[in-house]
Amino acid sequence: MIAIRHVTGYAAMGAAVLALTLAGCGGGGGGSGSGSGSSSGTSTPQNSGSTPKATTGSATSMLTTAHIAKLGTVVTDGKGYVLYRFDADSANPTKVTCYSTCAALWPAATTTGQGSVTTKGIDKSMVSTVKRNDGSTQITLAGWPLYRYAKDDGPKEPYGQGVDGTWWAVTPSGAKITTPVPTSSAPAPATTGTGGGGGY
């Protein structure tokens, strides 16, 4: 009888210790997991968002102009690539709406800071910047965020002009150019179902 009491007592004590241990691990592990989860949730998007910006070649330290047949004088980056504005954005106040899959096709024209952007043929007082949600700094002209078009594979190629009726090359004053791009210079796949399919 005494032996049975000892065994029962040990079993009850073991069960209690096991329950406390599991509860302790669950609380500590859950807290630590959620803590590290929120930490990585904050840092991962910044890292994943800023890395593509560095590799797309969209960063520029200069805004200049170029003359393009049928369109006239447009704003370009320092390498001569045409810059665009997006109708879904706004200028007053400045608002950026192109992210995720949209930004893969329309990479933002970014810079390291407002003071680092030089201009040629554009009023410097109209140039500013806006912070994107990935922490990068996007150049604005007259309040409008500026973008490149990924399918413009060379300087002065305005293949993004008029895509989905929402993307437009920009004049030195920040106004949009709504003249259609000559059909002979635009690649057929570039204007069909590529600009607006990302749900932005």
Coordinates of N, CA, C and O in Angstrom, one line a residue, residues 29-187:
G29 N 8.2 30.5 -25.9 CA 8.4 30.3 -27.3 C 7.5 31.1 -28.1 O 7.9 31.7 -29.1
G30 N 6.2 31.2 -27.7 CA 5.3 32.0 -28.4 C 5.6 33.5 -28.5 O 5.6 34.1 -29.5
G31 N 6.1 34.0 -27.3 CA 6.4 35.4 -27.2 C 7.7 35.7 -28.0 O 7.7 36.6 -28.8
S32 N 8.6 34.8 -28.0 CA 9.9 35.0 -28.7 C 9.6 34.8 -30.2 O 10.1 35.6 -31.0
G33 N 8.7 33.9 -30.5 CA 8.4 33.7 -32.0 C 7.7 34.9 -32.5 O 8.1 35.3 -33.6
S34 N 6.8 35.4 -31.8 CA 6.0 36.6 -32.3 C 6.9 37.8 -32.4 O 6.9 38.6 -33.2
G35 N 7.9 37.9 -31.4 CA 8.8 39.0 -31.4 C 9.7 38.9 -32.6 O 9.9 39.9 -33.3
S36 N 10.3 37.8 -32.8 CA 11.2 37.7 -33.9 C 10.4 37.8 -35.2 O 10.9 38.3 -36.2
G37 N 9.2 37.3 -35.2 CA 8.4 37.4 -36.4 C 8.1 38.8 -36.8 O 8.2 39.2 -37.9
S38 N 7.8 39.7 -35.8 CA 7.5 41.1 -36.1 C 8.8 41.8 -36.5 O 8.8 42.6 -37.3
S39 N 9.9 41.3 -35.9 CA 11.1 42.0 -36.3 C 11.5 41.7 -37.7 O 11.9 42.5 -38.5
S40 N 11.4 40.4 -38.1 CA 11.7 40.0 -39.5 C 10.7 40.6 -40.4 O 11.0 40.9 -41.5
G41 N 9.5 40.7 -40.0 CA 8.4 41.3 -40.8 C 8.7 42.7 -41.1 O 8.3 43.2 -42.2
T42 N 9.4 43.4 -40.2 CA 9.7 44.8 -40.5 C 11.0 44.9 -41.4 O 11.0 45.7 -42.3
S43 N 11.9 44.1 -41.1 CA 13.2 44.2 -41.9 C 13.2 43.6 -43.2 O 13.8 44.1 -44.2
T44 N 12.5 42.4 -43.3 CA 12.5 41.7 -44.6 C 11.9 42.5 -45.8 O 12.6 42.7 -46.8
P45 N 10.7 43.2 -45.6 CA 10.3 44.0 -46.7 C 11.2 45.1 -47.1 O 11.4 45.4 -48.3
Q46 N 11.9 45.7 -46.1 CA 12.8 46.8 -46.5 C 14.0 46.2 -47.3 O 14.4 46.8 -48.3
N47 N 14.5 45.1 -46.8 CA 15.6 44.5 -47.6 C 15.2 44.0 -48.9 O 15.8 44.3 -49.9
S48 N 14.1 43.3 -49.0 CA 13.6 42.8 -50.3 C 13.2 44.0 -51.2 O 13.2 43.9 -52.4
G49 N 12.7 45.1 -50.6 CA 12.2 46.2 -51.4 C 13.4 47.0 -51.9 O 13.4 47.5 -53.0
S50 N 14.4 47.2 -51.1 CA 15.5 48.1 -51.5 C 16.5 47.4 -52.4 O 17.1 48.0 -53.3
T51 N 16.7 46.0 -52.3 CA 17.6 45.3 -53.1 C 17.3 45.4 -54.6 O 18.2 45.8 -55.4
P52 N 16.0 45.2 -55.0 CA 15.7 45.3 -56.5 C 16.0 46.7 -57.0 O 16.4 46.9 -58.1
K53 N 15.8 47.8 -56.1 CA 16.0 49.1 -56.6 C 17.5 49.3 -57.0 O 17.8 50.0 -57.9
A54 N 18.4 48.6 -56.2 CA 19.8 48.8 -56.5 C 20.2 48.0 -57.8 O 21.2 48.4 -58.4
T55 N 19.5 47.0 -58.1 CA 19.9 46.2 -59.3 C 19.1 46.5 -60.6 O 19.5 46.1 -61.6
T56 N 18.0 47.3 -60.5 CA 17.3 47.6 -61.7 C 17.9 48.8 -62.5 O 17.6 49.0 -63.6
G57 N 18.8 49.5 -61.9 CA 19.4 50.6 -62.6 C 18.5 51.8 -62.7 O 18.7 52.7 -63.6
S58 N 17.5 51.9 -61.8 CA 16.6 53.0 -61.9 C 17.0 54.2 -61.1 O 16.5 55.3 -61.2
A59 N 18.1 54.1 -60.3 CA 18.6 55.2 -59.5 C 19.3 56.2 -60.5 O 20.0 55.8 -61.4
T60 N 19.1 57.5 -60.2 CA 19.7 58.5 -61.1 C 20.0 59.7 -60.2 O 19.4 59.9 -59.2
S61 N 21.0 60.5 -60.6 CA 21.4 61.7 -59.9 C 21.1 62.9 -60.8 O 21.4 64.0 -60.4
M62 N 20.5 62.7 -61.9 CA 20.2 63.8 -62.9 C 18.9 63.6 -63.6 O 18.5 62.5 -64.0
L63 N 18.2 64.8 -63.8 CA 17.1 64.9 -64.7 C 17.5 65.8 -65.8 O 18.0 66.9 -65.6
T64 N 17.2 65.4 -67.0 CA 17.5 66.2 -68.2 C 16.4 66.0 -69.2 O 15.3 65.5 -68.8
T65 N 16.6 66.6 -70.4 CA 15.5 66.5 -71.4 C 16.0 65.9 -72.7 O 17.2 65.9 -72.9
A66 N 15.1 65.5 -73.5 CA 15.4 65.0 -74.8 C 14.3 65.2 -75.7 O 13.1 65.3 -75.3
H67 N 14.6 65.4 -77.0 CA 13.5 65.6 -78.0 C 13.2 64.3 -78.7 O 14.1 63.6 -79.2
I68 N 11.9 63.9 -78.6 CA 11.5 62.7 -79.3 C 10.4 63.0 -80.3 O 9.5 63.7 -80.1
A69 N 10.6 62.5 -81.5 CA 9.7 62.7 -82.6 C 8.3 62.4 -82.2 O 8.0 61.4 -81.5
K70 N 7.3 63.2 -82.6 CA 5.9 63.1 -82.3 C 5.5 63.5 -80.9 O 4.4 63.8 -80.6
L71 N 6.5 63.4 -79.9 CA 6.2 63.7 -78.5 C 6.7 65.0 -78.1 O 6.1 65.7 -77.3
G72 N 7.8 65.5 -78.7 CA 8.4 66.7 -78.3 C 9.4 66.6 -77.3 O 10.1 65.5 -77.2
T73 N 9.6 67.6 -76.4 CA 10.6 67.5 -75.3 C 10.1 66.8 -74.1 O 9.0 67.1 -73.5
V74 N 10.8 65.7 -73.7 CA 10.4 64.9 -72.6 C 11.5 64.9 -71.5 O 12.7 65.2 -71.8
V75 N 11.2 64.6 -70.3 CA 12.1 64.4 -69.2 C 12.7 63.0 -69.3 O 12.0 62.0 -69.5
T76 N 14.0 63.0 -69.1 CA 14.8 61.7 -69.1 C 15.7 61.7 -67.8 O 15.9 62.7 -67.2
D77 N 16.1 60.5 -67.5 CA 17.1 60.4 -66.5 C 18.5 60.7 -67.1 O 18.6 61.0 -68.2
G78 N 19.5 60.5 -66.3 CA 20.9 60.9 -66.7 C 21.4 60.0 -67.8 O 22.3 60.4 -68.5
K79 N 20.8 58.9 -68.0 CA 21.2 58.0 -69.1 C 20.4 58.1 -70.4 O 20.6 57.4 -71.4
G80 N 19.4 59.0 -70.3 CA 18.6 59.3 -71.5 C 17.3 58.5 -71.6 O 16.6 58.5 -72.6
Y81 N 17.0 57.7 -70.5 CA 15.8 56.9 -70.5 C 14.6 57.8 -70.2 O 14.7 58.6 -69.2
V82 N 13.5 57.6 -70.9 CA 12.3 58.4 -70.7 C 11.7 58.2 -69.3 O 11.7 57.0 -68.9
L83 N 11.3 59.2 -68.7 CA 10.6 59.1 -67.4 C 9.1 59.4 -67.6 O 8.7 60.2 -68.4
Y84 N 8.3 58.7 -66.8 CA 6.8 58.8 -66.9 C 6.2 59.1 -65.6 O 6.8 59.0 -64.5
R85 N 4.9 59.5 -65.7 CA 4.1 59.7 -64.5 C 2.8 58.8 -64.6 O 2.5 58.4 -65.8
F86 N 2.2 58.5 -63.5 CA 1.1 57.6 -63.5 C -0.2 58.3 -63.0 O -0.2 58.9 -61.9
D87 N -1.3 58.1 -63.7 CA -2.5 58.8 -63.4 C -3.1 58.4 -62.0 O -3.8 59.2 -61.4
A88 N -2.7 57.2 -61.5 CA -3.3 56.8 -60.2 C -2.5 57.5 -59.1 O -3.0 57.5 -57.9
D89 N -1.3 58.0 -59.3 CA -0.6 58.8 -58.3 C -1.3 60.2 -58.2 O -2.2 60.5 -59.0
S90 N -0.8 61.0 -57.3 CA -1.3 62.4 -57.2 C -0.1 63.3 -56.9 O 1.0 62.8 -56.4
A91 N -0.2 64.6 -57.2 CA 0.8 65.5 -57.1 C 0.6 66.5 -55.9 O 1.5 67.1 -55.4
N92 N -0.6 66.6 -55.5 CA -0.9 67.6 -54.4 C -2.1 67.1 -53.5 O -3.2 67.3 -53.8
P93 N -1.7 66.3 -52.5 CA -0.3 66.0 -52.0 C 0.3 64.9 -52.9 O -0.4 64.1 -53.5
T94 N 1.6 64.8 -52.8 CA 2.3 63.7 -53.6 C 1.9 62.4 -53.0 O 2.0 62.2 -51.8
K95 N 1.5 61.5 -53.9 CA 1.1 60.2 -53.4 C 1.6 59.1 -54.4 O 1.4 59.3 -55.6
V96 N 2.2 58.1 -53.9 CA 2.8 57.0 -54.7 C 1.8 55.8 -54.6 O 1.5 55.4 -53.5
T97 N 1.4 55.2 -55.7 CA 0.6 54.0 -55.7 C 1.1 52.8 -56.4 O 0.6 51.7 -56.3
C98 N 2.3 53.0 -57.1 CA 2.9 51.9 -57.8 C 3.9 51.1 -57.0 O 5.0 51.6 -56.8
Y99 N 3.5 49.9 -56.6 CA 4.3 49.0 -55.8 C 4.2 47.6 -56.3 O 3.4 47.3 -57.2
S100 N 5.0 46.7 -55.7 CA 4.9 45.3 -56.0 C 5.0 45.0 -57.5 O 6.0 45.4 -58.1
T101 N 4.0 44.3 -58.1 CA 4.2 43.9 -59.5 C 4.2 45.1 -60.4 O 4.8 45.1 -61.5
C102 N 3.5 46.1 -60.0 CA 3.5 47.4 -60.8 C 5.0 48.0 -60.8 O 5.5 48.3 -61.9
A103 N 5.6 48.0 -59.7 CA 7.0 48.5 -59.6 C 8.0 47.7 -60.4 O 9.1 48.2 -60.7
A104 N 7.7 46.4 -60.6 CA 8.6 45.6 -61.4 C 8.6 46.0 -62.8 O 9.7 46.0 -63.5
L105 N 7.5 46.4 -63.3 CA 7.3 46.9 -64.7 C 7.6 48.4 -64.8 O 8.2 48.8 -65.9
W106 N 7.4 49.1 -63.8 CA 7.6 50.6 -63.8 C 8.5 50.9 -62.6 O 8.0 51.4 -61.5
P107 N 9.8 50.6 -62.7 CA 10.6 51.0 -61.5 C 10.7 52.5 -61.2 O 10.8 53.3 -62.2
A108 N 10.6 52.8 -60.0 CA 10.7 54.2 -59.6 C 12.0 54.8 -59.9 O 13.1 54.2 -59.9
A109 N 12.0 56.1 -60.3 CA 13.2 56.8 -60.5 C 13.7 57.3 -59.2 O 13.1 58.2 -58.6
T110 N 14.7 56.6 -58.6 CA 15.1 56.9 -57.3 C 16.4 57.6 -57.2 O 17.2 57.7 -58.2
T111 N 16.7 58.2 -56.0 CA 18.0 58.9 -55.8 C 18.3 58.7 -54.3 O 17.6 58.2 -53.5
T112 N 19.5 59.1 -54.0 CA 20.0 59.0 -52.6 C 19.4 60.1 -51.7 O 19.4 60.1 -50.5
G113 N 18.9 61.2 -52.3 CA 18.4 62.3 -51.6 C 18.1 63.5 -52.5 O 18.6 63.6 -53.6
Q114 N 17.2 64.4 -52.0 CA 16.8 65.5 -52.8 C 18.0 66.4 -53.3 O 18.0 66.8 -54.4
G115 N 18.9 66.6 -52.4 CA 20.0 67.5 -52.8 C 21.0 66.9 -53.8 O 21.8 67.6 -54.4
S116 N 20.9 65.5 -54.0 CA 21.8 64.9 -54.9 C 21.3 64.9 -56.4 O 22.0 64.4 -57.3
V117 N 20.1 65.4 -56.6 CA 19.5 65.4 -58.0 C 19.9 66.7 -58.7 O 19.6 67.8 -58.2
T118 N 20.6 66.6 -59.8 CA 20.9 67.8 -60.6 C 20.0 67.9 -61.8 O 19.4 66.8 -62.2
T119 N 19.8 69.0 -62.4 CA 18.9 69.2 -63.5 C 19.6 69.9 -64.7 O 20.5 70.7 -64.5
K120 N 19.1 69.6 -65.8 CA 19.5 70.3 -67.1 C 18.3 70.4 -67.9 O 17.7 69.5 -68.4
G121 N 17.9 71.7 -68.1 CA 16.7 72.0 -68.9 C 15.4 71.9 -68.1 O 14.3 71.9 -68.7
I122 N 15.5 71.7 -66.8 CA 14.4 71.6 -65.9 C 14.6 72.5 -64.7 O 15.7 72.6 -64.2
D123 N 13.5 73.2 -64.3 CA 13.6 74.1 -63.2 C 13.8 73.3 -61.9 O 13.0 72.5 -61.5
K124 N 15.0 73.5 -61.3 CA 15.3 72.7 -60.1 C 14.3 72.9 -59.0 O 14.1 71.9 -58.2
S125 N 13.7 74.0 -58.9 CA 12.7 74.3 -57.8 C 11.5 73.4 -57.9 O 10.7 73.2 -56.9
M126 N 11.3 72.8 -59.1 CA 10.1 71.9 -59.3 C 10.4 70.4 -58.9 O 9.6 69.6 -59.0
V127 N 11.7 70.2 -58.7 CA 12.2 68.8 -58.4 C 12.2 68.6 -56.9 O 12.7 69.4 -56.1
S128 N 11.6 67.5 -56.4 CA 11.6 67.1 -55.0 C 11.7 65.6 -54.9 O 12.0 64.9 -55.9
T129 N 11.5 65.1 -53.7 CA 11.5 63.6 -53.5 C 10.4 63.2 -52.6 O 9.8 64.0 -51.9
V130 N 10.1 61.9 -52.6 CA 9.1 61.3 -51.7 C 9.6 60.0 -51.3 O 10.3 59.3 -52.0
K131 N 9.3 59.7 -50.0 CA 9.7 58.4 -49.5 C 8.7 57.3 -49.9 O 7.5 57.4 -49.7
R132 N 9.3 56.2 -50.4 CA 8.4 55.0 -50.7 C 8.3 54.1 -49.5 O 9.0 54.2 -48.6
N133 N 7.3 53.2 -49.6 CA 7.1 52.3 -48.4 C 8.2 51.3 -48.2 O 8.3 50.7 -47.2
D134 N 9.2 51.2 -49.1 CA 10.3 50.3 -48.9 C 11.5 51.1 -48.4 O 12.6 50.6 -48.2
G135 N 11.3 52.4 -48.1 CA 12.4 53.2 -47.6 C 13.2 54.0 -48.6 O 14.0 54.8 -48.3
S136 N 13.0 53.6 -49.9 CA 13.8 54.3 -51.0 C 13.3 55.7 -51.2 O 12.1 56.0 -50.8
T137 N 14.0 56.5 -51.9 CA 13.7 57.9 -52.2 C 13.4 58.1 -53.6 O 14.3 58.0 -54.5
Q138 N 12.1 58.4 -54.0 CA 11.7 58.6 -55.4 C 11.7 60.1 -55.8 O 11.3 60.9 -55.0
I139 N 12.2 60.3 -57.0 CA 12.2 61.7 -57.5 C 10.8 62.1 -57.9 O 10.1 61.3 -58.5
T140 N 10.4 63.4 -57.6 CA 9.2 63.9 -58.1 C 9.4 65.2 -58.9 O 10.4 65.9 -58.7
L141 N 8.5 65.4 -59.9 CA 8.6 66.7 -60.7 C 7.2 67.3 -60.6 O 6.2 66.7 -61.0
A142 N 7.2 68.5 -60.1 CA 5.9 69.2 -59.9 C 5.0 68.4 -59.0 O 3.8 68.4 -59.2
G143 N 5.6 67.6 -58.1 CA 4.8 66.8 -57.2 C 4.5 65.4 -57.7 O 4.2 64.5 -56.9
W144 N 4.7 65.1 -59.0 CA 4.4 63.8 -59.6 C 5.6 62.9 -59.4 O 6.7 63.2 -59.8
P145 N 5.4 61.7 -58.8 CA 6.5 60.7 -58.8 C 6.8 60.3 -60.2 O 6.0 60.1 -61.1
L146 N 8.1 60.0 -60.4 CA 8.6 59.7 -61.7 C 9.0 58.2 -61.8 O 9.6 57.7 -60.8
Y147 N 8.9 57.6 -63.0 CA 9.2 56.2 -63.2 C 9.9 55.9 -64.5 O 9.7 56.7 -65.4
R148 N 10.6 54.8 -64.6 CA 11.0 54.3 -65.8 C 10.1 53.2 -66.3 O 9.2 52.8 -65.5
Y149 N 10.2 52.8 -67.6 CA 9.4 51.7 -68.1 C 10.4 50.5 -68.4 O 11.3 50.7 -69.1
A150 N 10.2 49.4 -67.8 CA 11.1 48.3 -67.9 C 11.3 47.8 -69.4 O 12.4 47.3 -69.7
K151 N 10.4 48.1 -70.2 CA 10.5 47.6 -71.6 C 11.1 48.7 -72.5 O 11.3 48.4 -73.7
D152 N 11.5 49.8 -72.0 CA 12.3 50.8 -72.7 C 13.7 50.3 -72.6 O 14.4 50.6 -71.6
D153 N 14.2 49.6 -73.7 CA 15.5 49.0 -73.5 C 16.6 49.9 -74.1 O 17.8 49.4 -74.2
G154 N 16.3 51.1 -74.3 CA 17.4 52.1 -74.8 C 17.0 53.5 -74.5 O 15.8 53.8 -74.3
P155 N 17.9 54.4 -74.5 CA 17.6 55.8 -74.4 C 16.6 56.3 -75.4 O 16.6 55.9 -76.6
K156 N 15.7 57.3 -75.0 CA 14.8 57.9 -75.9 C 13.8 57.0 -76.6 O 13.3 57.2 -77.6
E157 N 13.5 55.8 -76.0 CA 12.5 54.9 -76.5 C 11.3 55.0 -75.6 O 11.3 54.6 -74.5
P158 N 10.2 55.7 -76.1 CA 9.0 55.9 -75.3 C 8.0 54.8 -75.4 O 6.8 55.1 -75.6
Y159 N 8.4 53.6 -75.2 CA 7.4 52.5 -75.4 C 6.4 52.5 -74.3 O 5.3 51.9 -74.4
G160 N 6.6 53.1 -73.2 CA 5.7 53.2 -72.1 C 4.6 54.3 -72.3 O 3.6 54.3 -71.5
Q161 N 4.8 55.1 -73.3 CA 3.8 56.2 -73.6 C 2.4 55.7 -73.8 O 2.2 54.9 -74.8
G162 N 1.5 56.1 -73.0 CA 0.1 55.8 -73.1 C -0.3 54.4 -72.8 O -1.5 54.0 -73.0
V163 N 0.6 53.6 -72.1 CA 0.2 52.3 -71.7 C -1.0 52.3 -70.8 O -1.0 53.0 -69.8
D164 N -2.0 51.5 -71.1 CA -3.3 51.4 -70.4 C -4.0 52.7 -70.2 O -4.9 52.9 -69.4
G165 N -3.6 53.7 -71.0 CA -4.2 55.0 -70.9 C -4.0 55.7 -69.6 O -4.7 56.6 -69.2
T166 N -2.9 55.3 -68.8 CA -2.6 55.9 -67.5 C -1.2 56.3 -67.3 O -0.8 56.9 -66.3
W167 N -0.3 55.9 -68.2 CA 1.1 56.2 -68.1 C 1.6 57.1 -69.2 O 1.3 56.9 -70.4
W168 N 2.3 58.2 -68.8 CA 2.6 59.3 -69.8 C 4.0 59.8 -69.6 O 4.4 60.0 -68.5
A169 N 4.6 60.1 -70.7 CA 5.9 60.8 -70.7 C 5.6 62.2 -70.1 O 4.5 62.7 -70.2
V170 N 6.7 62.8 -69.5 CA 6.5 64.1 -68.8 C 7.2 65.2 -69.5 O 8.4 65.0 -70.0
T171 N 6.6 66.4 -69.5 CA 7.3 67.6 -70.0 C 8.2 68.2 -68.9 O 8.0 67.8 -67.7
P172 N 9.1 69.1 -69.2 CA 9.9 69.7 -68.2 C 9.1 70.5 -67.1 O 9.6 70.7 -66.0
S173 N 7.8 70.8 -67.4 CA 7.0 71.4 -66.3 C 6.3 70.4 -65.5 O 5.6 70.8 -64.5
G174 N 6.4 69.1 -65.8 CA 5.7 68.1 -65.0 C 4.4 67.7 -65.6 O 3.7 66.8 -65.1
A175 N 4.0 68.4 -66.7 CA 2.7 68.0 -67.4 C 2.9 66.7 -68.1 O 4.0 66.3 -68.5
K176 N 1.8 66.0 -68.3 CA 1.8 64.7 -69.0 C 1.6 65.0 -70.5 O 0.9 65.9 -70.9
I177 N 2.3 64.2 -71.3 CA 2.2 64.3 -72.8 C 1.2 63.2 -73.2 O 1.5 62.0 -72.9
T178 N 0.1 63.6 -73.8 CA -0.9 62.6 -74.1 C -0.9 62.2 -75.6 O -1.7 61.4 -76.0
T179 N 0.0 62.7 -76.3 CA 0.2 62.3 -77.7 C 0.5 60.9 -77.8 O 1.4 60.4 -77.2
P180 N -0.2 60.1 -78.7 CA 0.1 58.7 -78.8 C 1.5 58.5 -79.4 O 1.9 59.3 -80.2
V181 N 2.2 57.5 -78.9 CA 3.5 57.2 -79.5 C 3.3 56.6 -80.9 O 2.3 55.9 -81.1
P182 N 4.2 56.9 -81.8 CA 4.1 56.4 -83.2 C 4.1 54.9 -83.1 O 4.9 54.2 -82.4
T183 N 3.1 54.2 -83.8 CA 2.9 52.8 -83.7 C 4.2 52.1 -84.3 O 4.5 51.0 -83.9
S184 N 4.9 52.7 -85.2 CA 6.1 52.0 -85.8 C 7.2 51.9 -84.8 O 8.0 51.0 -85.0
S185 N 7.2 52.7 -83.7 CA 8.3 52.6 -82.8 C 8.0 51.8 -81.5 O 8.8 51.6 -80.7
A186 N 6.7 51.5 -81.4 CA 6.3 50.8 -80.1 C 6.2 49.3 -80.4 O 5.6 48.8 -81.3
P187 N 6.9 48.5 -79.5 CA 6.8 47.0 -79.7 C 5.4 46.5 -79.4 O 4.8 47.0 -78.4

